Amino acid sequence: MKLLTVEHLVQKFALKVLAGEEQLQKAITQPRSHRPGLEFVGHFDFFPTERVQILGSKEITYLHKLSLDERQFRIGNIVKYHPPCFIVTAGEEGLTYLTQYCLEEGIPLLCTNTPQPTSEFITKLDAYMVKALAPETAIHGVCINVYGMGILIRGKSGVGKSETAHTLIGRGHRLVADDIVVLKKLSPTTILGTHDEKTKEFLSLRSIGLLNVVRLYGRKAFQDETRIALDIELTKWQKDTLNNELEQESKFTEYMGVKIPHIEIQLQPGRDVAGLIEAAANNWLLKQQGYSAAEEFIKRLESEF
């Protein structure tokens, strides 16, 4: 998990700094923002003081309607808890009183460049903070988006991970990361795969060198991040170890406590590994819809007796 500061929000969302410019390095530790509503009327039992506080048109209109003394009292009750920052989405007009309080308490007061729907801004802000504050780890491998789903391709060095990814890109799929894949845990069931910025858009092929897939194949060949659905390990061919069972036993690889379905594909000259990965992706999608080819086959057999 990387350090997230108020300055990161200013840069990401092009926010104006109305007060507290010296405090932009304040750390943000909570991935969700908060709109103080009950707090303005005196209820602080569940006030999440460590969250970014959002003031939309409803909150600002309410404050404008108060008398000077009442407004100072309501705002004073909130700023004394020193939240990381305030972000106003309703424009900066008439915020002198709020600016003064934030200056006195050393709290950054930020404002969107133009007024915008508060709910939409919160959705974008929270999504950004969840990703930025998510626990993460890095693994050696390739991440590619196949048919809209994220797939990790792992295996020993030189087994052909990047070459397989290159074939998949040629078939219209998208590279996410090569060599170093950064995994972020967004929820107890969700792992996001992305790159480490340094390797963004690059694919390394033995005997060829480093390729920029966007320059070679266009923007459609690259995707910044993807939700991981399958973990595929490429291994060397082992005679008499493959079987032709109707349905393979479910196996999983665990990343930061999240189980990801695992498939092993053995390599042999002439074997269409990219095609097998496409088949695995499509089969996984069908299983999510409740379909099993093995079950249908067994039903057909049983119907003959």
PDB file of C-alpha atoms in Angstrom:
ATOM      1  CA  MET A   1       0.000   0.000   0.000  1.00  0.00           C
ATOM      2  CA  LYS A   2       1.481   3.332  -1.068  1.00  0.00           C
ATOM      3  CA  LEU A   3       1.281   6.549   0.897  1.00  0.00           C
ATOM      4  CA  LEU A   4      -1.713   8.605  -0.202  1.00  0.00           C
ATOM      5  CA  THR A   5      -1.703  12.317   0.584  1.00  0.00           C
ATOM      6  CA  VAL A   6      -4.051  15.241   0.058  1.00  0.00           C
ATOM      7  CA  GLU A   7      -1.693  16.479  -2.661  1.00  0.00           C
ATOM      8  CA  HIS A   8      -2.363  13.300  -4.649  1.00  0.00           C
ATOM      9  CA  LEU A   9      -6.073  14.203  -4.675  1.00  0.00           C
ATOM     10  CA  VAL A  10      -5.285  17.748  -5.789  1.00  0.00           C
ATOM     11  CA  GLN A  11      -3.259  16.457  -8.719  1.00  0.00           C
ATOM     12  CA  LYS A  12      -5.593  13.614  -9.675  1.00  0.00           C
ATOM     13  CA  PHE A  13      -8.788  15.691  -9.730  1.00  0.00           C
ATOM     14  CA  ALA A  14      -7.287  19.107 -10.586  1.00  0.00           C
ATOM     15  CA  LEU A  15      -8.624  20.662  -7.377  1.00  0.00           C
ATOM     16  CA  LYS A  16      -8.187  24.277  -6.323  1.00  0.00           C
ATOM     17  CA  VAL A  17      -6.505  24.866  -2.977  1.00  0.00           C
ATOM     18  CA  LEU A  18      -8.428  27.502  -1.025  1.00  0.00           C
ATOM     19  CA  ALA A  19      -6.646  27.016   2.306  1.00  0.00           C
ATOM     20  CA  GLY A  20      -4.018  24.861   3.959  1.00  0.00           C
ATOM     21  CA  GLU A  21      -1.543  24.706   1.089  1.00  0.00           C
ATOM     22  CA  GLU A  22       1.225  23.946   3.598  1.00  0.00           C
ATOM     23  CA  GLN A  23      -0.695  20.878   4.801  1.00  0.00           C
ATOM     24  CA  LEU A  24      -1.079  19.046   1.470  1.00  0.00           C
ATOM     25  CA  GLN A  25       1.273  16.273   2.633  1.00  0.00           C
ATOM     26  CA  LYS A  26      -1.257  15.110   5.221  1.00  0.00           C
ATOM     27  CA  ALA A  27      -1.787  11.378   4.879  1.00  0.00           C
ATOM     28  CA  ILE A  28      -5.130   9.858   3.908  1.00  0.00           C
ATOM     29  CA  THR A  29      -5.687   6.465   5.528  1.00  0.00           C
ATOM     30  CA  GLN A  30      -9.349   5.713   4.837  1.00  0.00           C
ATOM     31  CA  PRO A  31     -10.550   4.673   1.343  1.00  0.00           C
ATOM     32  CA  ARG A  32     -14.017   6.196   1.675  1.00  0.00           C
ATOM     33  CA  SER A  33     -15.095   9.827   1.880  1.00  0.00           C
ATOM     34  CA  HIS A  34     -17.872  11.254   4.050  1.00  0.00           C
ATOM     35  CA  ARG A  35     -20.558  13.932   3.702  1.00  0.00           C
ATOM     36  CA  PRO A  36     -21.097  15.594   7.100  1.00  0.00           C
ATOM     37  CA  GLY A  37     -24.842  15.910   7.526  1.00  0.00           C
ATOM     38  CA  LEU A  38     -25.743  14.759  11.021  1.00  0.00           C
ATOM     39  CA  GLU A  39     -22.536  16.336  12.279  1.00  0.00           C
ATOM     40  CA  PHE A  40     -23.717  19.810  11.254  1.00  0.00           C
ATOM     41  CA  VAL A  41     -26.719  19.421  13.558  1.00  0.00           C
ATOM     42  CA  GLY A  42     -24.671  18.171  16.483  1.00  0.00           C
ATOM     43  CA  HIS A  43     -24.559  14.366  16.192  1.00  0.00           C
ATOM     44  CA  PHE A  44     -20.953  13.128  16.387  1.00  0.00           C
ATOM     45  CA  ASP A  45     -21.348   9.591  17.761  1.00  0.00           C
ATOM     46  CA  PHE A  46     -20.340   7.997  14.447  1.00  0.00           C
ATOM     47  CA  PHE A  47     -18.344  10.803  12.848  1.00  0.00           C
ATOM     48  CA  PRO A  48     -15.545   9.227  10.725  1.00  0.00           C
ATOM     49  CA  THR A  49     -12.951  11.886  11.479  1.00  0.00           C
ATOM     50  CA  GLU A  50     -10.175  10.188   9.455  1.00  0.00           C
ATOM     51  CA  ARG A  51     -12.104  10.366   6.181  1.00  0.00           C
ATOM     52  CA  VAL A  52     -11.995  13.063   3.528  1.00  0.00           C
ATOM     53  CA  GLN A  53     -15.024  15.318   4.105  1.00  0.00           C
ATOM     54  CA  ILE A  54     -17.149  16.275   1.083  1.00  0.00           C
ATOM     55  CA  LEU A  55     -19.331  19.378   1.057  1.00  0.00           C
ATOM     56  CA  GLY A  56     -21.880  19.473  -1.738  1.00  0.00           C
ATOM     57  CA  SER A  57     -24.631  21.912  -2.605  1.00  0.00           C
ATOM     58  CA  LYS A  58     -26.894  20.590   0.183  1.00  0.00           C
ATOM     59  CA  GLU A  59     -24.296  21.164   2.893  1.00  0.00           C
ATOM     60  CA  ILE A  60     -23.176  24.552   1.574  1.00  0.00           C
ATOM     61  CA  THR A  61     -26.772  25.771   1.139  1.00  0.00           C
ATOM     62  CA  TYR A  62     -27.539  24.738   4.713  1.00  0.00           C
ATOM     63  CA  LEU A  63     -24.522  26.645   6.035  1.00  0.00           C
ATOM     64  CA  HIS A  64     -25.408  29.752   4.022  1.00  0.00           C
ATOM     65  CA  LYS A  65     -28.874  29.840   5.601  1.00  0.00           C
ATOM     66  CA  LEU A  66     -27.551  29.887   9.152  1.00  0.00           C
ATOM     67  CA  SER A  67     -26.902  33.035  11.124  1.00  0.00           C
ATOM     68  CA  LEU A  68     -23.266  34.062  11.490  1.00  0.00           C
ATOM     69  CA  ASP A  69     -23.011  32.829  15.075  1.00  0.00           C
ATOM     70  CA  GLU A  70     -24.789  29.547  14.318  1.00  0.00           C
ATOM     71  CA  ARG A  71     -22.649  28.935  11.233  1.00  0.00           C
ATOM     72  CA  GLN A  72     -19.434  29.495  13.169  1.00  0.00           C
ATOM     73  CA  PHE A  73     -20.643  27.160  15.893  1.00  0.00           C
ATOM     74  CA  ARG A  74     -21.548  24.353  13.442  1.00  0.00           C
ATOM     75  CA  ILE A  75     -18.321  24.593  11.483  1.00  0.00           C
ATOM     76  CA  GLY A  76     -16.235  24.903  14.613  1.00  0.00           C
ATOM     77  CA  ASN A  77     -17.681  21.637  15.913  1.00  0.00           C
ATOM     78  CA  ILE A  78     -16.410  19.805  12.843  1.00  0.00           C
ATOM     79  CA  VAL A  79     -13.021  21.373  12.171  1.00  0.00           C
ATOM     80  CA  LYS A  80     -11.867  20.686  15.731  1.00  0.00           C
ATOM     81  CA  TYR A  81     -11.686  16.978  14.783  1.00  0.00           C
ATOM     82  CA  HIS A  82      -9.065  17.814  12.115  1.00  0.00           C
ATOM     83  CA  PRO A  83     -10.149  15.618   9.186  1.00  0.00           C
ATOM     84  CA  PRO A  84      -7.558  15.183   6.398  1.00  0.00           C
ATOM     85  CA  CYS A  85      -9.249  17.804   4.227  1.00  0.00           C
ATOM     86  CA  PHE A  86     -12.527  19.288   3.025  1.00  0.00           C
ATOM     87  CA  ILE A  87     -13.525  19.167  -0.645  1.00  0.00           C
ATOM     88  CA  VAL A  88     -16.296  21.456  -1.872  1.00  0.00           C
ATOM     89  CA  THR A  89     -18.106  20.426  -5.053  1.00  0.00           C
ATOM     90  CA  ALA A  90     -20.579  23.321  -5.158  1.00  0.00           C
ATOM     91  CA  GLY A  91     -18.214  26.113  -6.201  1.00  0.00           C
ATOM     92  CA  GLU A  92     -16.062  28.419  -4.090  1.00  0.00           C
ATOM     93  CA  GLU A  93     -18.461  31.360  -3.851  1.00  0.00           C
ATOM     94  CA  GLY A  94     -19.234  32.511  -0.327  1.00  0.00           C
ATOM     95  CA  LEU A  95     -16.757  30.233   1.444  1.00  0.00           C
ATOM     96  CA  THR A  96     -14.846  32.970   3.293  1.00  0.00           C
ATOM     97  CA  TYR A  97     -16.010  31.726   6.691  1.00  0.00           C
ATOM     98  CA  LEU A  98     -14.994  28.141   5.924  1.00  0.00           C
ATOM     99  CA  THR A  99     -11.651  29.241   4.491  1.00  0.00           C
ATOM    100  CA  GLN A 100     -10.860  31.167   7.660  1.00  0.00           C
ATOM    101  CA  TYR A 101     -11.564  28.208   9.926  1.00  0.00           C
ATOM    102  CA  CYS A 102      -9.427  25.878   7.797  1.00  0.00           C
ATOM    103  CA  LEU A 103      -6.560  28.386   7.804  1.00  0.00           C
ATOM    104  CA  GLU A 104      -6.693  28.647  11.584  1.00  0.00           C
ATOM    105  CA  GLU A 105      -6.807  24.875  12.096  1.00  0.00           C
ATOM    106  CA  GLY A 106      -4.336  23.917   9.353  1.00  0.00           C
ATOM    107  CA  ILE A 107      -6.838  21.853   7.369  1.00  0.00           C
ATOM    108  CA  PRO A 108      -6.639  21.824   3.540  1.00  0.00           C
ATOM    109  CA  LEU A 109      -9.779  23.235   1.940  1.00  0.00           C
ATOM    110  CA  LEU A 110     -10.141  22.153  -1.666  1.00  0.00           C
ATOM    111  CA  CYS A 111     -12.661  22.898  -4.377  1.00  0.00           C
ATOM    112  CA  THR A 112     -13.512  21.392  -7.754  1.00  0.00           C
ATOM    113  CA  ASN A 113     -12.733  23.690 -10.683  1.00  0.00           C
ATOM    114  CA  THR A 114     -16.406  23.809 -11.613  1.00  0.00           C
ATOM    115  CA  PRO A 115     -19.513  22.844  -9.638  1.00  0.00           C
ATOM    116  CA  GLN A 116     -20.459  19.224 -10.273  1.00  0.00           C
ATOM    117  CA  PRO A 117     -22.875  16.586  -8.947  1.00  0.00           C
ATOM    118  CA  THR A 118     -21.554  15.555  -5.550  1.00  0.00           C
ATOM    119  CA  SER A 119     -22.577  11.911  -5.872  1.00  0.00           C
ATOM    120  CA  GLU A 120     -20.652  11.538  -9.139  1.00  0.00           C
ATOM    121  CA  PHE A 121     -17.551  13.125  -7.663  1.00  0.00           C
ATOM    122  CA  ILE A 122     -17.703  10.892  -4.580  1.00  0.00           C
ATOM    123  CA  THR A 123     -17.966   7.799  -6.789  1.00  0.00           C
ATOM    124  CA  LYS A 124     -14.812   8.771  -8.684  1.00  0.00           C
ATOM    125  CA  LEU A 125     -12.961   9.860  -5.552  1.00  0.00           C
ATOM    126  CA  ASP A 126     -13.762   6.707  -3.578  1.00  0.00           C
ATOM    127  CA  ALA A 127     -12.820   4.451  -6.492  1.00  0.00           C
ATOM    128  CA  TYR A 128      -9.453   6.191  -6.720  1.00  0.00           C
ATOM    129  CA  MET A 129      -8.790   5.999  -2.973  1.00  0.00           C
ATOM    130  CA  VAL A 130      -9.803   2.335  -2.746  1.00  0.00           C
ATOM    131  CA  LYS A 131      -7.234   1.438  -5.392  1.00  0.00           C
ATOM    132  CA  ALA A 132      -4.551   3.717  -3.986  1.00  0.00           C
ATOM    133  CA  LEU A 133      -4.913   2.343  -0.457  1.00  0.00           C
ATOM    134  CA  ALA A 134      -5.444  -1.303  -1.379  1.00  0.00           C
ATOM    135  CA  PRO A 135      -2.972  -3.889  -0.015  1.00  0.00           C
ATOM    136  CA  GLU A 136      -0.710  -4.955  -2.849  1.00  0.00           C
ATOM    137  CA  THR A 137       1.972  -7.421  -3.824  1.00  0.00           C
ATOM    138  CA  ALA A 138       4.083  -7.975  -6.925  1.00  0.00           C
ATOM    139  CA  ILE A 139       4.581 -11.299  -8.705  1.00  0.00           C
ATOM    140  CA  HIS A 140       6.667 -12.445 -11.652  1.00  0.00           C
ATOM    141  CA  GLY A 141       4.522 -13.193 -14.680  1.00  0.00           C
ATOM    142  CA  VAL A 142       2.280 -11.694 -17.322  1.00  0.00           C
ATOM    143  CA  CYS A 143      -1.199 -10.244 -16.967  1.00  0.00           C
ATOM    144  CA  ILE A 144      -3.490 -10.049 -19.978  1.00  0.00           C
ATOM    145  CA  ASN A 145      -7.163  -9.291 -20.531  1.00  0.00           C
ATOM    146  CA  VAL A 146      -8.858 -12.046 -22.542  1.00  0.00           C
ATOM    147  CA  TYR A 147     -12.516 -11.630 -23.497  1.00  0.00           C
ATOM    148  CA  GLY A 148     -12.908  -8.977 -20.804  1.00  0.00           C
ATOM    149  CA  MET A 149     -11.439 -11.013 -17.964  1.00  0.00           C
ATOM    150  CA  GLY A 150      -8.033 -10.758 -16.328  1.00  0.00           C
ATOM    151  CA  ILE A 151      -5.684 -13.715 -16.600  1.00  0.00           C
ATOM    152  CA  LEU A 152      -2.353 -14.228 -14.885  1.00  0.00           C
ATOM    153  CA  ILE A 153       0.163 -16.269 -16.889  1.00  0.00           C
ATOM    154  CA  ARG A 154       2.917 -17.665 -14.696  1.00  0.00           C
ATOM    155  CA  GLY A 155       5.765 -20.122 -15.096  1.00  0.00           C
ATOM    156  CA  LYS A 156       9.518 -20.483 -14.841  1.00  0.00           C
ATOM    157  CA  SER A 157      11.788 -18.050 -16.658  1.00  0.00           C
ATOM    158  CA  GLY A 158      11.985 -18.837 -20.371  1.00  0.00           C
ATOM    159  CA  VAL A 159       8.891 -21.039 -20.449  1.00  0.00           C
ATOM    160  CA  GLY A 160       7.149 -18.747 -22.951  1.00  0.00           C
ATOM    161  CA  LYS A 161       4.865 -16.456 -20.932  1.00  0.00           C
ATOM    162  CA  SER A 162       5.597 -13.281 -22.924  1.00  0.00           C
ATOM    163  CA  GLU A 163       5.511 -15.124 -26.261  1.00  0.00           C
ATOM    164  CA  THR A 164       2.079 -16.504 -25.387  1.00  0.00           C
ATOM    165  CA  ALA A 165       0.912 -13.018 -24.425  1.00  0.00           C
ATOM    166  CA  HIS A 166       2.183 -11.701 -27.760  1.00  0.00           C
ATOM    167  CA  THR A 167       0.127 -14.319 -29.610  1.00  0.00           C
ATOM    168  CA  LEU A 168      -2.947 -13.372 -27.601  1.00  0.00           C
ATOM    169  CA  ILE A 169      -2.420  -9.687 -28.409  1.00  0.00           C
ATOM    170  CA  GLY A 170      -2.321 -10.660 -32.076  1.00  0.00           C
ATOM    171  CA  ARG A 171      -5.734 -12.257 -31.611  1.00  0.00           C
ATOM    172  CA  GLY A 172      -7.224  -9.031 -30.284  1.00  0.00           C
ATOM    173  CA  HIS A 173      -6.667  -9.363 -26.541  1.00  0.00           C
ATOM    174  CA  ARG A 174      -4.964  -6.767 -24.339  1.00  0.00           C
ATOM    175  CA  LEU A 175      -1.717  -6.669 -22.416  1.00  0.00           C
ATOM    176  CA  VAL A 176      -1.871  -5.355 -18.856  1.00  0.00           C
ATOM    177  CA  ALA A 177       1.603  -6.127 -17.496  1.00  0.00           C
ATOM    178  CA  ASP A 178       4.697  -8.085 -18.438  1.00  0.00           C
ATOM    179  CA  ASP A 179       7.433  -9.388 -16.143  1.00  0.00           C
ATOM    180  CA  ILE A 180       6.204  -7.634 -12.978  1.00  0.00           C
ATOM    181  CA  VAL A 181       2.482  -7.806 -12.231  1.00  0.00           C
ATOM    182  CA  VAL A 182       1.185  -5.676  -9.362  1.00  0.00           C
ATOM    183  CA  LEU A 183      -1.809  -7.232  -7.585  1.00  0.00           C
ATOM    184  CA  LYS A 184      -4.131  -5.063  -5.488  1.00  0.00           C
ATOM    185  CA  LYS A 185      -6.712  -6.479  -3.076  1.00  0.00           C
ATOM    186  CA  LEU A 186      -9.824  -4.339  -3.504  1.00  0.00           C
ATOM    187  CA  SER A 187     -12.156  -6.542  -1.454  1.00  0.00           C
ATOM    188  CA  PRO A 188     -12.218 -10.000   0.196  1.00  0.00           C
ATOM    189  CA  THR A 189     -13.102 -11.470  -3.224  1.00  0.00           C
ATOM    190  CA  THR A 190     -11.489  -9.072  -5.713  1.00  0.00           C
ATOM    191  CA  ILE A 191      -7.895  -8.878  -6.955  1.00  0.00           C
ATOM    192  CA  LEU A 192      -6.947  -6.199  -9.463  1.00  0.00           C
ATOM    193  CA  GLY A 193      -3.965  -6.720 -11.760  1.00  0.00           C
ATOM    194  CA  THR A 194      -1.936  -3.806 -13.082  1.00  0.00           C
ATOM    195  CA  HIS A 195       1.633  -2.778 -13.998  1.00  0.00           C
ATOM    196  CA  ASP A 196       4.336  -1.021 -11.988  1.00  0.00           C
ATOM    197  CA  GLU A 197       4.406   2.085 -14.261  1.00  0.00           C
ATOM    198  CA  LYS A 198       8.009   1.419 -15.355  1.00  0.00           C
ATOM    199  CA  THR A 199       6.947  -1.511 -17.567  1.00  0.00           C
ATOM    200  CA  LYS A 200       3.687   0.053 -18.740  1.00  0.00           C
ATOM    201  CA  GLU A 201       2.914  -0.916 -22.379  1.00  0.00           C
ATOM    202  CA  PHE A 202       6.187  -2.898 -22.689  1.00  0.00           C
ATOM    203  CA  LEU A 203       6.482  -6.574 -23.625  1.00  0.00           C
ATOM    204  CA  SER A 204       9.859  -8.319 -23.590  1.00  0.00           C
ATOM    205  CA  LEU A 205      10.416 -11.118 -26.105  1.00  0.00           C
ATOM    206  CA  ARG A 206      13.511 -13.300 -26.122  1.00  0.00           C
ATOM    207  CA  SER A 207      15.507 -12.985 -29.369  1.00  0.00           C
ATOM    208  CA  ILE A 208      13.485  -9.868 -30.320  1.00  0.00           C
ATOM    209  CA  GLY A 209      13.879  -7.456 -27.423  1.00  0.00           C
ATOM    210  CA  LEU A 210      11.593  -4.907 -25.825  1.00  0.00           C
ATOM    211  CA  LEU A 211       8.366  -4.001 -27.645  1.00  0.00           C
ATOM    212  CA  ASN A 212       5.954  -1.149 -27.025  1.00  0.00           C
ATOM    213  CA  VAL A 213       2.650  -2.844 -27.849  1.00  0.00           C
ATOM    214  CA  VAL A 214       0.753   0.450 -28.175  1.00  0.00           C
ATOM    215  CA  ARG A 215       3.211   1.814 -30.737  1.00  0.00           C
ATOM    216  CA  LEU A 216       3.208  -1.493 -32.630  1.00  0.00           C
ATOM    217  CA  TYR A 217      -0.444  -2.536 -32.468  1.00  0.00           C
ATOM    218  CA  GLY A 218      -2.397   0.517 -31.347  1.00  0.00           C
ATOM    219  CA  ARG A 219      -4.164   1.564 -28.167  1.00  0.00           C
ATOM    220  CA  LYS A 220      -6.462  -1.465 -28.276  1.00  0.00           C
ATOM    221  CA  ALA A 221      -3.489  -3.723 -27.482  1.00  0.00           C
ATOM    222  CA  PHE A 222      -3.076  -2.378 -23.942  1.00  0.00           C
ATOM    223  CA  GLN A 223      -5.268  -2.078 -20.852  1.00  0.00           C
ATOM    224  CA  ASP A 224      -4.194  -0.307 -17.663  1.00  0.00           C
ATOM    225  CA  GLU A 225      -5.765  -2.735 -15.185  1.00  0.00           C
ATOM    226  CA  THR A 226      -8.088  -5.717 -14.997  1.00  0.00           C
ATOM    227  CA  ARG A 227      -9.893  -7.827 -12.424  1.00  0.00           C
ATOM    228  CA  ILE A 228      -8.104 -11.183 -12.079  1.00  0.00           C
ATOM    229  CA  ALA A 229     -10.342 -14.182 -12.816  1.00  0.00           C
ATOM    230  CA  LEU A 230      -7.896 -16.973 -13.701  1.00  0.00           C
ATOM    231  CA  ASP A 231      -4.388 -17.984 -12.710  1.00  0.00           C
ATOM    232  CA  ILE A 232      -2.710 -20.063 -15.440  1.00  0.00           C
ATOM    233  CA  GLU A 233       0.657 -21.738 -14.945  1.00  0.00           C
ATOM    234  CA  LEU A 234       2.699 -22.820 -17.967  1.00  0.00           C
ATOM    235  CA  THR A 235       4.826 -25.894 -17.262  1.00  0.00           C
ATOM    236  CA  LYS A 236       7.062 -28.202 -19.272  1.00  0.00           C
ATOM    237  CA  TRP A 237       5.524 -31.259 -20.872  1.00  0.00           C
ATOM    238  CA  GLN A 238       5.490 -34.355 -18.667  1.00  0.00           C
ATOM    239  CA  LYS A 239       4.635 -37.575 -20.446  1.00  0.00           C
ATOM    240  CA  ASP A 240       1.653 -39.534 -19.096  1.00  0.00           C
ATOM    241  CA  THR A 241       0.649 -36.803 -16.633  1.00  0.00           C
ATOM    242  CA  LEU A 242      -2.219 -35.292 -18.634  1.00  0.00           C
ATOM    243  CA  ASN A 243      -5.642 -36.882 -18.507  1.00  0.00           C
ATOM    244  CA  ASN A 244      -8.883 -36.665 -20.409  1.00  0.00           C
ATOM    245  CA  GLU A 245     -11.345 -36.476 -17.544  1.00  0.00           C
ATOM    246  CA  LEU A 246     -14.679 -34.879 -18.366  1.00  0.00           C
ATOM    247  CA  GLU A 247     -14.052 -32.040 -15.944  1.00  0.00           C
ATOM    248  CA  GLN A 248     -10.887 -31.066 -14.131  1.00  0.00           C
ATOM    249  CA  GLU A 249     -10.897 -30.806 -10.360  1.00  0.00           C
ATOM    250  CA  SER A 250     -11.064 -27.199  -9.220  1.00  0.00           C
ATOM    251  CA  LYS A 251      -7.765 -25.813  -7.971  1.00  0.00           C
ATOM    252  CA  PHE A 252      -6.942 -22.379  -6.635  1.00  0.00           C
ATOM    253  CA  THR A 253      -4.017 -20.049  -6.075  1.00  0.00           C
ATOM    254  CA  GLU A 254      -4.287 -17.678  -3.135  1.00  0.00           C
ATOM    255  CA  TYR A 255      -3.165 -14.057  -3.301  1.00  0.00           C
ATOM    256  CA  MET A 256      -3.473 -11.961  -0.134  1.00  0.00           C
ATOM    257  CA  GLY A 257      -6.204 -14.275   1.113  1.00  0.00           C
ATOM    258  CA  VAL A 258      -8.229 -14.256  -2.125  1.00  0.00           C
ATOM    259  CA  LYS A 259      -8.598 -17.557  -3.965  1.00  0.00           C
ATOM    260  CA  ILE A 260      -8.212 -17.409  -7.757  1.00  0.00           C
ATOM    261  CA  PRO A 261      -9.090 -20.451  -9.964  1.00  0.00           C
ATOM    262  CA  HIS A 262      -5.881 -22.134 -11.100  1.00  0.00           C
ATOM    263  CA  ILE A 263      -5.163 -24.070 -14.314  1.00  0.00           C
ATOM    264  CA  GLU A 264      -1.935 -25.763 -15.389  1.00  0.00           C
ATOM    265  CA  ILE A 265      -1.136 -25.950 -19.097  1.00  0.00           C
ATOM    266  CA  GLN A 266       1.735 -28.169 -20.184  1.00  0.00           C
ATOM    267  CA  LEU A 267       3.794 -27.060 -23.147  1.00  0.00           C
ATOM    268  CA  GLN A 268       4.800 -29.091 -26.173  1.00  0.00           C
ATOM    269  CA  PRO A 269       5.898 -28.060 -29.695  1.00  0.00           C
ATOM    270  CA  GLY A 270       2.825 -27.524 -31.856  1.00  0.00           C
ATOM    271  CA  ARG A 271       0.457 -27.065 -28.948  1.00  0.00           C
ATOM    272  CA  ASP A 272      -1.725 -23.951 -29.362  1.00  0.00           C
ATOM    273  CA  VAL A 273      -1.218 -22.499 -25.880  1.00  0.00           C
ATOM    274  CA  ALA A 274      -2.902 -19.182 -26.705  1.00  0.00           C
ATOM    275  CA  GLY A 275      -5.913 -21.079 -28.027  1.00  0.00           C
ATOM    276  CA  LEU A 276      -6.054 -23.159 -24.835  1.00  0.00           C
ATOM    277  CA  ILE A 277      -6.022 -19.980 -22.746  1.00  0.00           C
ATOM    278  CA  GLU A 278      -8.904 -18.590 -24.822  1.00  0.00           C
ATOM    279  CA  ALA A 279     -10.798 -21.861 -24.301  1.00  0.00           C
ATOM    280  CA  ALA A 280     -10.116 -21.728 -20.543  1.00  0.00           C
ATOM    281  CA  ALA A 281     -11.394 -18.143 -20.410  1.00  0.00           C
ATOM    282  CA  ASN A 282     -14.593 -18.958 -22.298  1.00  0.00           C
ATOM    283  CA  ASN A 283     -15.166 -22.090 -20.219  1.00  0.00           C
ATOM    284  CA  TRP A 284     -14.763 -20.086 -17.007  1.00  0.00           C
ATOM    285  CA  LEU A 285     -17.308 -17.540 -18.248  1.00  0.00           C
ATOM    286  CA  LEU A 286     -19.798 -20.330 -18.996  1.00  0.00           C
ATOM    287  CA  LYS A 287     -19.300 -21.790 -15.516  1.00  0.00           C
ATOM    288  CA  GLN A 288     -20.100 -18.381 -14.018  1.00  0.00           C
ATOM    289  CA  GLN A 289     -23.387 -18.575 -15.896  1.00  0.00           C
ATOM    290  CA  GLY A 290     -24.090 -21.996 -14.399  1.00  0.00           C
ATOM    291  CA  TYR A 291     -23.231 -24.133 -17.416  1.00  0.00           C
ATOM    292  CA  SER A 292     -21.072 -27.280 -17.301  1.00  0.00           C
ATOM    293  CA  ALA A 293     -20.241 -29.146 -20.506  1.00  0.00           C
ATOM    294  CA  ALA A 294     -19.482 -32.288 -18.460  1.00  0.00           C
ATOM    295  CA  GLU A 295     -22.905 -32.218 -16.798  1.00  0.00           C
ATOM    296  CA  GLU A 296     -24.650 -31.796 -20.152  1.00  0.00           C
ATOM    297  CA  PHE A 297     -22.656 -34.682 -21.632  1.00  0.00           C
ATOM    298  CA  ILE A 298     -23.579 -36.981 -18.729  1.00  0.00           C
ATOM    299  CA  LYS A 299     -27.247 -36.058 -19.102  1.00  0.00           C
ATOM    300  CA  ARG A 300     -27.109 -37.007 -22.780  1.00  0.00           C
ATOM    301  CA  LEU A 301     -25.625 -40.380 -21.885  1.00  0.00           C
ATOM    302  CA  GLU A 302     -28.225 -40.999 -19.191  1.00  0.00           C
ATOM    303  CA  SER A 303     -31.077 -40.123 -21.551  1.00  0.00           C
ATOM    304  CA  GLU A 304     -30.126 -43.110 -23.746  1.00  0.00           C
ATOM    305  CA  PHE A 305     -30.846 -45.589 -20.964  1.00  0.00           C
TER     306      PHE A 305
END
